[in-house]
XYZ file of C-alpha atoms in Angstrom:
210
model
C 24.759 51.196 -13.626
C 24.705 54.779 -12.829
C 22.430 56.027 -10.196
C 19.656 58.129 -12.375
C 18.658 61.670 -11.475
C 15.458 62.287 -10.807
C 12.843 63.099 -13.608
C 10.899 65.881 -13.942
C 7.971 66.264 -11.809
C 6.210 63.114 -10.817
C 6.669 64.068 -6.694
C 2.608 61.762 -6.996
C 5.782 58.991 -6.348
C 7.020 60.288 -3.397
C 5.683 57.897 -0.088
C 5.219 60.894 2.540
C 4.958 60.518 5.695
C 2.979 62.243 8.817
C 5.036 63.608 11.468
C 2.994 64.541 14.313
C 3.623 67.830 16.774
C 5.722 66.412 19.324
C 8.052 63.682 18.056
C 11.233 63.371 19.223
C 14.340 63.519 17.234
C 18.068 63.115 18.404
C 21.715 64.836 17.225
C 25.091 65.759 18.945
C 26.366 68.576 19.080
C 30.171 70.574 19.560
C 29.373 72.232 23.099
C 31.352 75.502 21.736
C 27.674 75.446 19.052
C 25.097 76.922 21.503
C 22.590 74.946 19.595
C 22.440 71.892 17.888
C 19.940 74.110 14.942
C 22.611 74.113 12.381
C 20.713 73.237 8.449
C 24.116 72.759 6.637
C 25.033 74.071 3.144
C 27.456 73.617 0.811
C 28.480 69.870 -0.630
C 29.738 68.114 1.944
C 27.285 66.445 2.662
C 24.644 63.909 1.495
C 21.217 65.859 0.755
C 22.287 69.237 0.744
C 21.097 71.581 -2.065
C 23.580 71.799 -4.854
C 22.260 75.159 -5.172
C 23.317 76.748 -1.777
C 19.095 78.074 -2.013
C 18.681 76.191 1.836
C 19.799 74.603 4.158
C 19.653 71.254 5.686
C 19.775 70.174 9.509
C 20.337 66.251 10.440
C 18.736 65.080 12.826
C 18.507 61.470 14.232
C 15.802 58.566 14.843
C 17.783 57.790 18.637
C 20.005 58.694 20.691
C 22.551 55.683 19.086
C 22.095 56.936 15.461
C 22.794 59.786 17.192
C 26.074 58.772 18.317
C 26.656 56.019 15.171
C 26.514 58.554 13.214
C 29.254 61.817 15.229
C 31.608 59.081 16.007
C 30.809 56.088 13.148
C 31.417 57.811 10.282
C 34.872 56.871 8.375
C 35.889 54.233 10.765
C 36.865 51.672 7.874
C 39.043 53.639 5.982
C 40.703 54.381 9.195
C 41.342 51.214 10.718
C 41.872 47.502 10.166
C 38.408 44.939 10.174
C 37.429 44.094 13.664
C 40.417 46.579 15.047
C 39.992 47.577 18.644
C 38.908 51.350 18.482
C 38.615 53.839 21.005
C 37.539 56.870 21.889
C 38.799 60.394 24.549
C 36.661 60.844 27.339
C 37.591 64.818 26.681
C 36.120 63.769 23.123
C 32.234 62.894 24.815
C 32.410 66.046 27.239
C 32.829 68.278 24.474
C 29.862 67.061 23.215
C 26.197 67.430 23.901
C 22.943 65.518 23.015
C 19.632 67.425 21.763
C 16.562 66.503 21.031
C 14.786 68.280 18.669
C 10.762 68.149 18.381
C 8.913 70.171 16.253
C 5.691 72.203 17.193
C 3.278 71.542 14.168
C 3.394 68.445 12.239
C 5.689 67.434 9.743
C 5.429 66.153 5.856
C 8.817 63.991 5.154
C 9.531 61.946 1.725
C 10.527 57.914 2.455
C 13.629 57.586 1.189
C 13.371 53.881 2.827
C 11.155 50.928 2.610
C 8.886 51.161 0.182
C 9.628 54.613 -0.308
C 13.074 53.543 -2.783
C 11.589 51.431 -5.203
C 8.064 53.841 -5.450
C 10.370 55.575 -7.516
C 12.776 52.993 -9.543
C 15.718 53.448 -7.160
C 17.499 51.025 -4.630
C 20.142 51.106 -1.430
C 22.825 52.621 -4.273
C 21.210 56.405 -3.524
C 21.660 56.288 0.293
C 25.872 54.689 0.107
C 26.895 56.763 -3.069
C 29.983 58.262 -2.005
C 28.479 61.087 -4.898
C 27.194 63.221 -3.197
C 25.881 65.305 -6.797
C 23.657 63.037 -7.466
C 21.977 62.497 -3.979
C 21.366 66.242 -3.168
C 19.671 66.007 -6.944
C 16.618 63.612 -5.496
C 16.832 65.611 -2.520
C 16.103 68.613 -4.514
C 13.743 67.114 -6.454
C 12.149 66.842 -3.109
C 12.223 70.402 -2.031
C 10.737 71.804 -4.656
C 7.192 68.389 -4.687
C 4.263 71.056 -4.998
C 2.081 71.895 -2.442
C -0.734 69.552 -3.365
C -0.332 67.325 -1.494
C 1.911 68.294 0.725
C 5.169 69.883 0.080
C 8.001 68.064 2.039
C 9.804 68.835 5.093
C 12.800 66.702 4.952
C 13.176 63.191 3.475
C 13.931 59.884 5.661
C 16.482 58.098 5.561
C 18.473 54.348 6.791
C 21.414 55.282 8.317
C 24.935 54.707 6.916
C 26.580 54.740 10.188
C 24.133 51.772 11.886
C 22.521 49.988 9.037
C 19.863 47.862 9.870
C 18.080 49.777 12.683
C 18.876 53.563 12.474
C 16.999 55.550 10.707
C 17.086 59.536 10.197
C 15.575 62.131 8.910
C 16.840 65.761 6.609
C 14.571 68.462 7.491
C 14.587 71.850 5.080
C 14.734 74.694 6.241
C 11.783 75.361 5.284
C 10.430 74.704 8.760
C 12.732 76.367 10.989
C 10.129 78.082 12.434
C 8.624 74.518 14.017
C 11.575 73.685 15.689
C 13.010 73.400 19.206
C 15.847 71.950 21.413
C 16.534 70.826 24.319
C 20.174 69.604 25.935
C 20.464 66.589 27.626
C 23.757 67.700 28.482
C 27.217 65.907 28.306
C 27.723 62.537 26.691
C 29.977 61.243 29.047
C 27.804 61.803 31.741
C 23.977 61.189 30.189
C 21.328 58.553 30.798
C 17.976 58.483 29.174
C 15.100 59.842 30.118
C 13.317 57.699 28.905
C 14.968 53.483 28.626
C 17.338 51.987 30.500
C 20.663 53.215 28.290
C 23.329 55.005 29.308
C 26.117 56.374 27.270
C 28.739 52.998 28.288
C 25.162 51.311 26.567
C 25.914 52.630 23.453
C 29.905 52.523 23.665
C 29.621 48.338 24.809
C 26.609 48.140 21.751
C 29.394 49.394 19.018
C 32.307 47.944 20.149
C 34.205 51.224 21.623
C 36.243 52.020 24.175
C 36.617 54.686 26.285
C 40.325 56.567 27.395
């Protein structure tokens, strides 16, 4: 069975979450860009607008998820099951971890947990490689009426860190509300909120360092 396209209307079935101002998300970005606030356009990403009318910023709920989203995609294509995998030190040195916050409350549509069955969907929407389907649902979400609140983005389970990681895709209508803090290069990063550093993440996710 194929994933159905979004309906005409029906936005009242969206499950919405109010995320308070100051909430932290994370994103890994190459140092050459100088900023992590990149709103993606084009057909290459799951929740991008298929018409290119607006950009989408992809964020992770915590550093571990941001790392998995950066380095963990395509592992099944590149490596045999349970094979050793390695990351080069320079790859960590070239990438910085950023903390992203909003200066205002944001309204986020839930595309995980009860938000999925509320729309009569299932997890295939979150894992399909047919991005035309998921992009159509993202545009439908972005076009939701302003009452009670037009979503600023959508929240979904991480495919690269399933069962643990949660991501958020923000529409560029909230661009001016976002701030970023450069937490430094990954090779020297240590959390300022818990006892966690990059080597803990490498070990937990099964990476060796060369």
